[in-house]
Coordinates of C-alpha atoms and ligand atoms in Angstrom, one line a residue:
M11 CA 3.9 -1.2 6.1
C12 CA 4.6 -0.4 9.8
G13 CA 1.9 -0.1 12.4
I14 CA 1.4 3.0 14.6
T15 CA -0.6 3.4 17.7
G16 CA -1.3 6.2 20.1
Y17 CA -3.4 7.0 23.2
I18 CA -4.4 10.1 25.0
G19 CA -6.9 10.1 27.9
G20 CA -7.5 9.1 31.5
R21 CA -6.2 5.5 31.3
E22 CA -2.7 4.1 31.4
A23 CA -1.4 4.4 27.8
Y24 CA 1.3 1.7 27.9
P25 CA -0.9 -1.5 28.0
I26 CA -3.3 0.0 25.3
I27 CA -0.3 0.8 23.1
I28 CA 1.4 -2.6 23.6
N29 CA -1.8 -4.6 22.9
G30 CA -2.5 -2.4 19.9
L31 CA 1.0 -3.0 18.5
K32 CA 0.5 -6.8 18.9
R33 CA -2.6 -6.5 16.7
L34 CA -0.8 -4.4 14.2
E35 CA 2.3 -6.6 14.1
Y36 CA 0.9 -8.1 10.8
R37 CA 2.0 -4.8 9.2
G38 CA 5.7 -5.3 10.0
Y39 CA 7.6 -7.0 12.8
D40 CA 11.3 -6.3 12.6
S41 CA 11.5 -3.8 15.4
A42 CA 9.1 -2.2 17.9
G43 CA 9.0 0.8 20.2
V44 CA 6.9 2.8 22.6
M45 CA 7.0 6.2 24.3
V46 CA 4.9 7.2 27.3
F47 CA 4.9 10.5 29.1
D48 CA 4.4 10.4 32.9
G49 CA 3.8 14.1 33.3
K50 CA 7.5 14.9 33.7
E51 CA 9.6 12.6 31.6
I52 CA 9.5 11.0 28.2
N53 CA 10.0 7.3 28.7
L54 CA 11.1 5.8 25.4
S55 CA 12.0 2.1 24.7
K56 CA 12.7 0.5 21.4
T57 CA 14.3 -2.6 20.1
K58 CA 15.1 -4.8 17.2
G59 CA 12.6 -7.7 17.2
K60 CA 9.0 -8.2 18.0
V61 CA 6.6 -6.5 20.4
S62 CA 7.2 -9.4 22.8
D63 CA 10.9 -8.3 22.8
L64 CA 9.9 -4.8 23.5
E65 CA 7.8 -5.9 26.5
K66 CA 10.8 -7.7 27.9
I67 CA 13.0 -4.6 27.8
T68 CA 10.3 -2.4 29.4
E69 CA 9.7 -4.9 32.3
N70 CA 11.5 -2.8 34.9
K71 CA 11.0 0.6 33.4
N72 CA 8.7 3.4 34.3
K73 CA 5.6 2.9 32.0
E74 CA 3.2 5.3 33.7
G75 CA 1.3 8.0 31.9
G76 CA -1.9 8.7 30.1
I77 CA -0.4 9.7 26.7
G78 CA 1.9 7.7 24.5
I79 CA 2.7 6.5 21.0
G80 CA 4.0 3.1 19.7
H81 CA 5.4 1.6 16.5
T82 CA 6.0 -1.8 14.9
R83 CA 8.3 -1.6 11.9
W84 CA 8.9 -3.0 8.5
A85 CA 12.2 -1.5 7.6
T86 CA 12.5 0.8 4.6
H87 CA 15.4 3.2 5.5
G88 CA 18.2 1.5 7.5
V89 CA 18.5 -2.0 8.7
P90 CA 16.3 -3.3 11.5
N91 CA 18.3 -2.3 14.7
D92 CA 17.6 -0.5 17.9
E93 CA 18.6 2.9 16.6
N94 CA 16.5 2.7 13.5
S95 CA 13.4 1.6 15.5
H96 CA 10.7 4.1 16.2
P97 CA 9.7 6.3 18.0
H98 CA 12.3 8.9 17.0
I99 CA 13.0 11.9 19.2
S100 CA 14.1 15.4 18.1
N101 CA 17.5 16.9 18.9
S102 CA 16.0 19.0 21.7
G103 CA 14.5 15.9 23.3
E104 CA 11.0 17.5 23.3
L105 CA 9.3 16.1 20.2
V106 CA 8.6 12.4 19.5
I107 CA 7.3 10.8 16.3
V108 CA 6.1 7.4 15.0
H109 CA 5.8 7.1 11.2
N110 CA 4.5 4.7 8.6
G111 CA 5.6 5.4 5.1
I112 CA 8.5 6.9 3.2
I113 CA 9.8 10.5 3.0
E114 CA 11.4 10.4 -0.4
N115 CA 13.3 13.8 -0.2
Y116 CA 14.7 13.0 3.2
A117 CA 18.3 13.2 2.1
T118 CA 18.1 16.8 0.9
I119 CA 16.3 17.8 4.1
K120 CA 18.8 16.0 6.2
K121 CA 21.7 17.8 4.5
E122 CA 20.1 21.1 5.2
L123 CA 19.4 20.3 8.8
I124 CA 23.0 19.0 9.3
S125 CA 24.2 22.4 8.0
R126 CA 22.1 24.0 10.7
G127 CA 23.7 21.9 13.4
Y128 CA 21.3 19.0 13.7
E129 CA 22.7 15.5 14.5
F130 CA 21.3 12.2 13.6
K131 CA 21.5 8.9 15.4
S132 CA 19.7 6.7 12.9
D133 CA 19.6 6.1 9.2
T134 CA 15.9 6.8 9.0
D135 CA 13.8 9.3 7.0
T136 CA 11.6 9.6 10.1
E137 CA 14.3 11.1 12.3
V138 CA 14.8 13.7 9.6
L139 CA 11.1 14.5 9.6
I140 CA 10.9 15.1 13.4
N141 CA 13.9 17.4 13.3
L142 CA 12.4 19.3 10.4
I143 CA 9.2 19.8 12.5
E144 CA 11.4 21.0 15.3
E145 CA 13.2 23.4 13.1
V146 CA 9.9 24.8 11.7
K147 CA 8.5 25.1 15.2
K148 CA 11.5 27.0 16.4
N149 CA 11.7 29.3 13.4
E150 CA 8.0 30.1 13.2
D151 CA 7.6 30.1 16.9
C152 CA 4.3 28.2 16.5
K153 CA 2.5 25.3 18.1
L154 CA 3.1 21.7 17.2
G155 CA 0.1 21.4 14.9
K156 CA 1.2 24.3 12.8
A157 CA 4.8 23.2 12.7
V158 CA 3.7 19.7 11.6
Q159 CA 1.5 21.2 8.9
L160 CA 4.2 23.5 7.6
A161 CA 6.9 20.8 7.7
L162 CA 4.7 18.3 5.8
K163 CA 4.2 20.8 3.0
N164 CA 7.9 20.4 2.4
V165 CA 8.1 16.7 2.2
V166 CA 7.6 14.4 -0.7
G167 CA 6.4 10.8 0.0
A168 CA 3.9 9.0 2.0
Y169 CA 3.1 9.1 5.7
A170 CA 0.9 8.3 8.6
I171 CA 2.4 10.0 11.6
A172 CA 1.6 10.6 15.3
V173 CA 3.6 13.4 17.0
F174 CA 4.0 14.3 20.7
D175 CA 5.4 17.5 22.2
K176 CA 6.7 17.4 25.8
T177 CA 6.0 21.1 26.2
N178 CA 2.3 20.6 25.4
P179 CA 1.5 17.1 26.7
D180 CA -2.3 17.2 26.4
E181 CA -2.1 16.9 22.7
L182 CA -1.3 14.5 19.9
I183 CA -0.9 15.5 16.2
V184 CA -1.7 12.9 13.5
A185 CA -1.6 13.3 9.8
R186 CA -1.8 11.1 6.7
L187 CA -0.9 11.0 3.0
G188 CA -1.0 7.6 1.4
S189 CA -0.8 5.6 4.6
P190 CA -3.9 4.9 6.7
I191 CA -4.9 6.4 10.1
A192 CA -7.9 5.6 12.2
I193 CA -8.8 7.7 15.3
G194 CA -11.0 6.0 17.9
V195 CA -13.2 8.5 19.7
G196 CA -13.9 7.7 23.4
E197 CA -17.0 8.7 25.3
N198 CA -17.7 12.4 25.7
N199 CA -14.5 13.2 23.8
K200 CA -12.5 12.3 26.9
E201 CA -10.0 9.9 25.4
F202 CA -8.7 9.1 21.9
F203 CA -7.0 6.2 20.2
V204 CA -4.8 6.4 17.2
A205 CA -3.8 3.5 15.0
S206 CA -3.1 2.3 11.5
D207 CA -6.4 0.4 11.6
A208 CA -9.2 0.2 14.1
S209 CA -8.2 -3.2 15.6
P210 CA -6.1 -1.8 18.5
F211 CA -9.0 -0.1 20.0
I212 CA -12.1 -2.1 19.3
E213 CA -12.7 -3.0 22.9
Y214 CA -12.6 0.7 23.9
S215 CA -14.5 2.5 21.1
K216 CA -16.7 1.7 18.2
N217 CA -16.6 5.3 17.0
V218 CA -13.9 5.9 14.4
I219 CA -12.8 8.7 12.2
Y220 CA -10.7 7.7 9.2
L221 CA -8.4 10.6 8.1
E222 CA -8.4 11.2 4.4
D223 CA -5.2 11.8 2.4
G224 CA -3.8 15.3 3.1
E225 CA -5.5 15.8 6.4
L226 CA -4.0 16.6 9.8
A227 CA -5.8 16.2 13.2
I228 CA -5.1 18.0 16.4
I229 CA -6.3 15.7 19.2
K230 CA -6.7 17.3 22.6
R231 CA -7.3 15.4 25.9
N232 CA -10.8 16.0 27.2
K233 CA -11.6 18.4 24.4
G234 CA -11.8 16.9 21.0
I235 CA -10.4 16.7 17.5
K236 CA -9.9 19.4 14.9
V237 CA -9.1 18.2 11.4
R238 CA -7.6 20.5 8.7
K239 CA -6.4 20.1 5.2
I240 CA -2.6 20.2 5.2
N241 CA -2.3 22.3 2.0
T242 CA -5.2 24.7 2.4
D243 CA -5.6 24.9 6.2
K244 CA -9.3 24.5 5.6
E245 CA -11.2 22.9 8.5
V246 CA -12.8 19.6 7.7
D247 CA -16.2 18.3 8.9
T248 CA -15.3 14.8 10.1
K249 CA -17.6 11.9 9.9
I250 CA -17.7 9.4 12.7
Q251 CA -18.2 5.9 11.5
K252 CA -19.5 2.9 13.5
L253 CA -17.2 -0.1 13.6
E254 CA -18.6 -3.5 13.0
L255 CA -15.5 -5.3 14.0
S256 CA -15.6 -7.5 17.1
L257 CA -12.8 -8.8 19.3
D258 CA -13.3 -12.5 18.5
Q259 CA -12.9 -11.8 14.8
I260 CA -9.3 -10.7 15.4
E261 CA -8.3 -13.4 17.9
K262 CA -7.0 -16.9 17.1
G263 CA -10.1 -18.6 18.6
G264 CA -8.3 -21.8 19.7
Y265 CA -6.3 -22.3 16.6
D266 CA -2.4 -22.4 16.7
H267 CA -2.1 -19.7 14.0
F268 CA -4.2 -17.1 12.3
M269 CA -3.4 -18.8 8.9
I270 CA -5.1 -22.1 9.8
K271 CA -8.0 -20.3 11.5
E272 CA -8.5 -18.3 8.3
I273 CA -8.2 -21.4 6.1
H274 CA -11.0 -23.0 8.2
E275 CA -13.1 -19.8 8.0
Q276 CA -13.4 -20.1 4.3
P277 CA -16.8 -21.9 4.1
K278 CA -18.4 -19.1 6.2
A279 CA -16.4 -16.3 4.4
I280 CA -17.7 -17.5 1.0
I281 CA -21.3 -17.6 2.3
D282 CA -20.9 -14.2 3.8
T283 CA -19.6 -12.9 0.5
Y284 CA -22.5 -14.2 -1.6
R285 CA -25.1 -13.7 1.1
G286 CA -27.7 -11.1 0.1
R287 CA -26.3 -11.0 -3.4
I288 CA -28.0 -14.2 -4.7
L289 CA -31.7 -13.7 -4.2
G290 CA -33.9 -16.7 -3.6
N291 CA -33.9 -19.4 -6.2
E292 CA -34.7 -17.1 -9.0
G293 CA -31.1 -16.6 -10.1
I294 CA -31.1 -12.9 -9.4
I295 CA -27.8 -11.4 -8.5
R296 CA -27.9 -8.1 -6.7
M297 CA -24.7 -6.1 -6.4
S298 CA -25.5 -2.5 -6.0
G299 CA -22.0 -1.4 -7.2
I300 CA -22.6 -3.2 -10.5
D301 CA -26.4 -2.4 -10.7
D302 CA -25.8 1.3 -10.3
N303 CA -23.1 1.4 -12.9
I304 CA -24.3 -1.4 -15.3
S305 CA -23.8 0.7 -18.5
H306 CA -20.1 1.0 -17.8
F307 CA -19.9 -2.8 -17.8
T308 CA -22.3 -3.6 -20.6
N309 CA -20.6 -1.0 -22.9
A310 CA -17.1 -2.1 -21.9
N311 CA -14.8 -2.9 -24.8
R312 CA -12.3 -4.4 -22.4
I313 CA -11.8 -5.0 -18.6
I314 CA -8.4 -4.4 -17.1
I315 CA -7.8 -6.1 -13.7
I316 CA -5.0 -4.6 -11.6
A317 CA -3.7 -6.1 -8.3
C318 CA -0.6 -7.5 -6.6
G319 CA 0.3 -10.9 -5.1
T320 CA -2.5 -13.2 -4.3
S321 CA -5.1 -10.6 -5.4
W322 CA -3.4 -10.7 -8.8
H323 CA -3.8 -14.5 -8.9
A324 CA -7.5 -14.0 -8.1
G325 CA -7.6 -11.5 -11.0
L326 CA -6.2 -14.1 -13.3
V327 CA -9.1 -16.5 -12.3
G328 CA -11.3 -13.5 -12.9
E329 CA -10.0 -13.2 -16.5
Y330 CA -10.9 -16.8 -17.2
L331 CA -14.4 -16.3 -15.6
L332 CA -15.2 -13.0 -17.3
E333 CA -14.0 -14.0 -20.7
E334 CA -15.7 -17.4 -20.6
L335 CA -19.1 -16.1 -19.3
T336 CA -19.3 -12.6 -20.7
R337 CA -17.1 -12.6 -23.8
I338 CA -15.6 -9.3 -22.7
P339 CA -11.8 -9.2 -23.3
V340 CA -9.9 -9.1 -20.1
E341 CA -6.3 -8.1 -19.3
V342 CA -4.7 -8.7 -15.9
E343 CA -1.8 -6.5 -14.9
Y344 CA 0.5 -6.2 -12.0
A345 CA -0.4 -2.8 -10.5
S346 CA 3.3 -2.0 -10.0
E347 CA 3.9 -2.4 -13.8
F348 CA 0.7 -0.7 -14.9
R349 CA 1.4 2.4 -12.9
Y350 CA 4.8 3.0 -14.5
R351 CA 4.3 2.0 -18.1
N352 CA 2.0 4.8 -19.5
P353 CA -0.8 2.2 -20.2
I354 CA -3.3 2.7 -23.0
I355 CA -6.8 3.3 -21.6
K356 CA -9.5 3.6 -24.2
P357 CA -13.0 5.0 -23.8
N358 CA -15.2 2.3 -22.4
D359 CA -12.4 0.5 -20.7
V360 CA -13.4 -0.7 -17.2
V361 CA -10.6 -1.2 -14.6
I362 CA -11.2 -3.6 -11.7
A363 CA -8.8 -3.2 -8.8
I364 CA -8.5 -6.1 -6.3
S365 CA -7.0 -5.8 -2.9
Q366 CA -7.5 -7.5 0.5
S367 CA -6.1 -4.7 2.6
G368 CA -7.3 -1.9 0.3
E369 CA -4.0 -0.1 1.2
T370 CA -1.5 -1.6 -1.3
A371 CA 0.5 1.4 -2.5
D372 CA 1.0 0.1 -6.1
T373 CA -2.6 -0.8 -6.5
L374 CA -3.7 2.6 -5.1
A375 CA -1.3 4.5 -7.5
A376 CA -2.5 2.4 -10.5
I377 CA -6.1 3.3 -9.6
K378 CA -5.3 7.0 -9.5
L379 CA -3.6 6.7 -12.9
A380 CA -6.5 4.8 -14.4
K381 CA -8.9 7.5 -13.1
E382 CA -6.7 10.3 -14.5
K383 CA -6.9 8.6 -17.9
G384 CA -10.7 8.5 -17.7
A385 CA -11.4 4.9 -16.8
F386 CA -14.3 3.8 -14.6
V387 CA -12.6 2.0 -11.7
Y388 CA -14.3 -0.7 -9.7
G389 CA -12.8 -2.0 -6.4
I390 CA -12.9 -5.4 -4.9
C391 CA -11.6 -5.0 -1.3
N392 CA -11.9 -6.8 2.0
V393 CA -11.2 -4.0 4.4
V394 CA -14.2 -1.7 4.8
G395 CA -13.4 2.0 4.5
S396 CA -9.9 1.3 3.2
S397 CA -8.1 3.7 0.9
I398 CA -8.8 1.7 -2.2
A399 CA -12.5 1.3 -1.3
R400 CA -12.7 5.0 -1.1
E401 CA -10.6 5.8 -4.1
T402 CA -12.6 3.7 -6.6
H403 CA -15.8 4.9 -8.3
A404 CA -17.8 1.9 -7.0
G405 CA -17.1 -1.6 -5.8
S406 CA -18.0 -4.7 -4.0
Y407 CA -16.6 -5.9 -0.6
T408 CA -15.5 -9.4 0.0
H409 CA -16.9 -10.3 3.4
A410 CA -14.1 -12.4 4.5
G411 CA -13.7 -10.8 7.9
P412 CA -10.3 -9.6 9.1
E413 CA -7.4 -11.6 7.5
I414 CA -4.4 -11.4 9.9
G415 CA -2.1 -14.1 8.7
V416 CA 0.4 -12.5 6.2
A417 CA -0.3 -15.4 3.8
S418 CA -3.6 -14.6 2.1
T419 CA -6.1 -17.5 2.1
K420 CA -9.7 -16.5 2.7
A421 CA -9.2 -13.3 0.8
F422 CA -8.3 -15.3 -2.3
T423 CA -11.4 -17.5 -2.3
T424 CA -13.8 -14.6 -1.5
Q425 CA -12.2 -12.5 -4.2
I426 CA -12.9 -15.4 -6.6
T427 CA -16.5 -15.5 -5.2
V428 CA -17.1 -11.8 -6.0
L429 CA -15.5 -12.2 -9.5
S430 CA -17.8 -15.2 -10.2
L431 CA -20.9 -13.2 -9.2
I432 CA -19.8 -10.3 -11.3
A433 CA -19.2 -12.6 -14.3
L434 CA -22.6 -14.2 -13.9
K435 CA -24.3 -10.9 -13.4
L436 CA -22.7 -9.4 -16.6
A437 CA -23.5 -12.6 -18.5
E438 CA -27.1 -12.0 -17.6
A439 CA -26.9 -8.3 -18.5
K440 CA -25.2 -8.9 -21.8
N441 CA -27.2 -12.0 -22.7
T442 CA -24.2 -14.1 -23.2
M443 CA -25.7 -17.0 -21.2
A444 CA -29.2 -18.5 -20.9
K445 CA -31.0 -17.7 -17.7
D446 CA -31.2 -21.5 -16.9
D447 CA -27.5 -21.9 -17.1
I448 CA -26.9 -18.9 -14.9
N449 CA -29.3 -20.5 -12.3
K450 CA -27.4 -23.8 -12.6
Y451 CA -24.1 -22.0 -11.8
L452 CA -25.6 -20.2 -8.9
E453 CA -26.9 -23.5 -7.5
L454 CA -23.4 -24.9 -7.8
M455 CA -21.9 -21.9 -6.1
K456 CA -24.2 -22.4 -3.2
Q457 CA -22.8 -25.9 -2.8
I458 CA -19.2 -24.6 -2.5
P459 CA -19.1 -23.7 1.2
E460 CA -20.2 -27.2 2.2
Q461 CA -17.7 -28.8 -0.3
V462 CA -14.9 -26.7 1.2
E463 CA -16.0 -27.7 4.7
N464 CA -15.8 -31.4 3.7
L465 CA -12.5 -30.8 2.0
L466 CA -11.0 -29.3 5.1
K467 CA -11.4 -32.8 6.7
I468 CA -8.3 -33.9 4.7
D469 CA -6.1 -31.9 7.0
S470 CA -4.3 -34.8 8.6
E471 CA -3.8 -36.5 5.2
V472 CA -2.2 -33.4 3.9
K473 CA -0.1 -33.1 7.0
E474 CA 1.3 -36.6 6.3
I475 CA 2.2 -35.5 2.7
A476 CA 3.8 -32.3 4.1
D477 CA 6.0 -34.4 6.4
V478 CA 7.3 -36.4 3.4
Y479 CA 8.3 -33.3 1.4
K480 CA 9.1 -30.8 4.1
N481 CA 12.9 -30.9 3.3
A482 CA 12.5 -30.3 -0.4
K483 CA 14.6 -27.5 -1.8
N484 CA 12.4 -26.8 -4.8
C485 CA 8.8 -27.5 -5.8
L486 CA 6.9 -27.1 -9.0
F487 CA 3.1 -26.4 -9.1
L488 CA 1.3 -27.1 -12.4
G489 CA -2.2 -26.4 -13.5
R490 CA -4.1 -25.5 -16.7
G491 CA -7.0 -23.2 -17.5
F492 CA -8.9 -22.0 -14.4
N493 CA -6.3 -23.8 -12.3
F494 CA -3.2 -22.2 -13.8
P495 CA -3.6 -19.2 -11.4
V496 CA -4.2 -21.7 -8.5
A497 CA -0.8 -23.3 -9.3
L498 CA 0.8 -19.8 -9.1
E499 CA -1.0 -19.2 -5.8
G500 CA 0.1 -22.6 -4.4
A501 CA 3.7 -21.8 -5.2
L502 CA 3.5 -18.3 -3.7
K503 CA 2.0 -19.7 -0.5
L504 CA 4.7 -22.3 -0.1
K505 CA 7.6 -19.9 -0.8
E506 CA 6.4 -17.1 1.4
I507 CA 5.8 -19.1 4.6
S508 CA 8.3 -22.0 4.3
Y509 CA 11.0 -20.3 2.3
I510 CA 11.2 -23.3 -0.1
H511 CA 11.7 -22.2 -3.6
A512 CA 8.6 -22.9 -5.6
E513 CA 7.3 -22.0 -9.1
G514 CA 3.9 -22.2 -10.6
Y515 CA 3.5 -22.9 -14.3
P516 CA 0.8 -23.7 -16.8
A517 CA 1.2 -27.5 -17.1
A518 CA 1.8 -27.4 -20.9
E519 CA 4.6 -24.9 -20.5
M520 CA 6.6 -27.4 -18.5
K521 CA 8.3 -28.9 -21.6
H522 CA 9.4 -25.4 -22.6
G523 CA 12.0 -25.1 -19.8
P524 CA 11.0 -26.2 -16.3
I525 CA 11.2 -29.9 -17.3
A526 CA 15.0 -29.5 -17.2
L527 CA 14.7 -29.1 -13.4
I528 CA 12.8 -32.3 -12.9
D529 CA 14.5 -35.2 -11.2
E530 CA 13.8 -37.5 -8.2
N531 CA 14.3 -34.6 -5.8
M532 CA 11.7 -32.4 -7.2
P533 CA 8.1 -32.7 -5.9
V534 CA 5.6 -31.6 -8.5
I535 CA 2.1 -30.7 -7.4
V536 CA -0.3 -31.1 -10.3
I537 CA -3.9 -29.9 -10.4
A538 CA -5.7 -32.4 -12.6
T539 CA -9.4 -31.9 -12.2
K540 CA -11.8 -34.0 -14.3
R541 CA -13.1 -31.3 -16.5
G542 CA -9.9 -29.2 -16.9
H543 CA -8.1 -30.5 -20.0
Y544 CA -7.9 -33.7 -18.1
E545 CA -6.2 -36.0 -20.7
K546 CA -3.6 -33.4 -21.4
V547 CA -2.7 -33.1 -17.8
V548 CA -2.5 -36.9 -17.4
S549 CA 0.1 -36.8 -20.2
N550 CA 2.0 -34.1 -18.3
I551 CA 2.0 -36.3 -15.2
Q552 CA 3.4 -39.2 -17.3
E553 CA 6.2 -37.0 -18.5
I554 CA 7.0 -36.0 -15.0
K555 CA 7.0 -39.6 -13.7
A556 CA 9.2 -40.6 -16.7
R557 CA 11.8 -38.3 -15.1
S558 CA 11.4 -39.9 -11.6
A559 CA 9.9 -36.9 -9.8
K560 CA 7.3 -37.3 -7.1
V561 CA 3.8 -36.3 -8.1
I562 CA 1.2 -35.0 -5.7
A563 CA -2.0 -34.7 -7.7
I564 CA -5.1 -32.8 -6.9
V565 CA -7.9 -34.7 -8.6
T566 CA -11.7 -34.9 -8.8
E567 CA -13.2 -37.4 -6.4
G568 CA -13.5 -40.9 -7.9
D569 CA -10.6 -40.4 -10.3
T570 CA -8.9 -43.8 -10.9
T571 CA -6.5 -43.1 -13.7
I572 CA -4.2 -40.7 -11.9
K573 CA -4.4 -42.8 -8.8
E574 CA -2.4 -45.4 -10.7
I575 CA 0.5 -43.0 -11.7
A576 CA 0.8 -40.3 -9.0
D577 CA 2.6 -40.8 -5.7
H578 CA -0.1 -39.1 -3.7
I579 CA -3.6 -38.0 -4.6
I580 CA -5.8 -35.5 -2.9
E581 CA -9.4 -35.6 -4.0
I582 CA -11.7 -32.5 -4.3
P583 CA -15.5 -32.7 -4.7
D584 CA -16.9 -32.4 -8.2
T585 CA -18.1 -29.1 -9.5
D586 CA -18.1 -27.2 -12.7
E587 CA -14.6 -26.3 -13.9
I588 CA -15.2 -22.6 -13.4
F589 CA -15.6 -23.1 -9.6
T590 CA -12.7 -25.6 -9.1
P591 CA -10.2 -22.9 -8.0
L592 CA -12.4 -22.4 -4.9
L593 CA -11.7 -26.1 -4.1
T594 CA -8.3 -26.9 -5.5
T595 CA -6.7 -24.1 -3.6
I596 CA -7.7 -25.5 -0.2
P597 CA -5.2 -28.5 -0.2
L598 CA -2.5 -26.2 -1.4
Q599 CA -3.1 -23.8 1.4
L600 CA -3.0 -26.7 3.9
L601 CA 0.1 -28.2 2.3
S602 CA 2.1 -24.9 2.7
Y603 CA 0.8 -24.4 6.2
H604 CA 1.8 -27.8 7.4
I605 CA 5.2 -27.8 5.7
A606 CA 6.0 -24.4 7.3
V607 CA 4.8 -25.5 10.8
L608 CA 6.8 -28.7 10.5
L609 CA 9.9 -26.7 9.6
G610 CA 9.3 -24.5 12.6
K611 CA 8.7 -21.3 10.6
N612 CA 6.6 -18.4 11.8
V613 CA 3.6 -18.9 9.5
D614 CA 1.7 -15.8 10.5
Q615 CA 4.7 -13.5 10.3
P616 CA 7.1 -14.8 7.6
R617 CA 10.4 -13.0 7.4
N618 CA 10.7 -9.8 5.3
L619 CA 7.0 -9.6 4.6
A620 CA 4.1 -7.6 5.9
K621 CA 0.4 -7.9 5.5
S622 CA -0.2 -4.5 4.1
V623 CA 2.3 -3.2 1.6
T624 CA 1.9 0.5 1.8
V625 CA 5.3 1.3 0.2
E626 CA 6.0 0.8 -3.5
Ligands
M6R24 O1 -3.9 -6.4 0.3 P1 -3.6 -6.8 -1.1 O2 -4.5 -7.9 -1.5 O3 -3.6 -5.6 -2.0 O4 -2.1 -7.4 -1.0 C1 -1.5 -7.8 -2.2 C2 -0.3 -8.7 -1.8 O5 0.6 -7.9 -1.1 C3 -0.7 -9.9 -1.0 O6 -1.6 -10.7 -1.7 C4 0.6 -10.8 -0.8 O7 1.1 -11.3 -2.0 C5 0.3 -11.9 0.2 N1 1.3 -12.0 1.2 C6 0.1 -13.2 -0.4 O8 -0.2 -14.2 0.6

């Protein structure tokens, strides 16, 4: 969580940092701050609230200078207020820091620093870190880079930091452990950009260095970058990567919100995800990550899927897909539980980790644990070059493009697309399906993008339904089989952006508890596709109607039975049951979106959340 930016070079730093923070606001948005150095003075502004609030308070301030750092915060230590906002400045007033992460042993260090006369204005771990760096610099009489390195050897936790020293203003020090840092390299090494991801500087540089865990970079204006290992002091040969991201990919492109833009991008995102992987009409699936490691999968006794949030829901769909098509037993685990419960990993177990951001701390820690226990770990990530993509033995990218709305939409459908391809590929490799059947599935998959495109035309219809139910206090989402995870995902979408309490349940479980909640004030959204235990779900709808609740049913087009009993129906195009999650999820995304907009909520930046959860 938290986004950090920095600039050093010949341009004015302030506008670059502010625009960068706006692009990183998805990482946290409860306070923001900026520091620029005009050659004489440190000018530091910070405030509770968003980057737009920060801009307001800097309106009449001196913002000049070619070096600076900025921060947008998701609070961990201390409530979101002006004092706890970053940047933090050291007691001498010379060193300034922005930090993304958590210093776990900050309390012990703080006590020690207080005993040496240091004073603290905030409740943050970050103010402790900058004063520790100051203390080391003073005691060792060394330069900032060395002081940061020595100080970091004494901290436990996770960090991505950028540090500035007024006494040496042609230099920025950045370092990472567990939280990402990208460094944009300008032409002829004259200017450099620092950020939590590359989006803040794509219009200035396509050359990027991603620091690895345990690395520290000394960035000098007009000179260049030196990267060292924090623990061994060994110099690292850095690799410059070419960015493929473009500006229009990270802008709203005429939509009111990123979320609705991303919902509408799904047809293209799904095509981009299977493009180049389904070859011709011959039913050949090429996925180099699987091809190069096929024996791990064909010999697998079990597949364990680990993920969080929406990615975990995609993992549940993956369980249904993989077990149905390959007959390999699958378990799906919350990464946060897996990492702390001494899980049993047997020889030949394969672990699949799913993450949009590729930075989720719990998933990353679970991957490391699975590797330690000898598992082969396969990643499914959206963000290219992310920590999870690099930490896993092999993997497949979803090609959804940048997802900026905090509520995940196109990441979910593209993760299911990759899982479908993996399941079909393994079915072929393990001979659990006839070649003709695999071909039929692939042909159906190729129809999905157009079906999603058509489905998106129901937008205004869904908006009308949203208007009817926008004031509900609770909602229930029910589904069975492949659509049980979609019910969970529908409930998550609604609660995270509209703050309406919602629960997802397997439809048949309703009578084991949730039915007690059902009355005329409870809207129930039921996924009732033609091929998914249809008769059983119809009975569930009857049970709900018998208790006077309102039913919004997601049905296969042409359904007449449910039309008679439900209060509203939303039709999805017909496909095989295994692909229905790619369609049934669309109206649920639209429903949550419209309810949240009608309630006046900030759909792209819901309260208390952040896009990339890099703390546990
Ligand atoms: O980046 P990841 O896929 O690892 O993120 C996992 C969850 O934090 C994420 O899916 C979260 O639940 C979203 N806000 C859901 O919309």
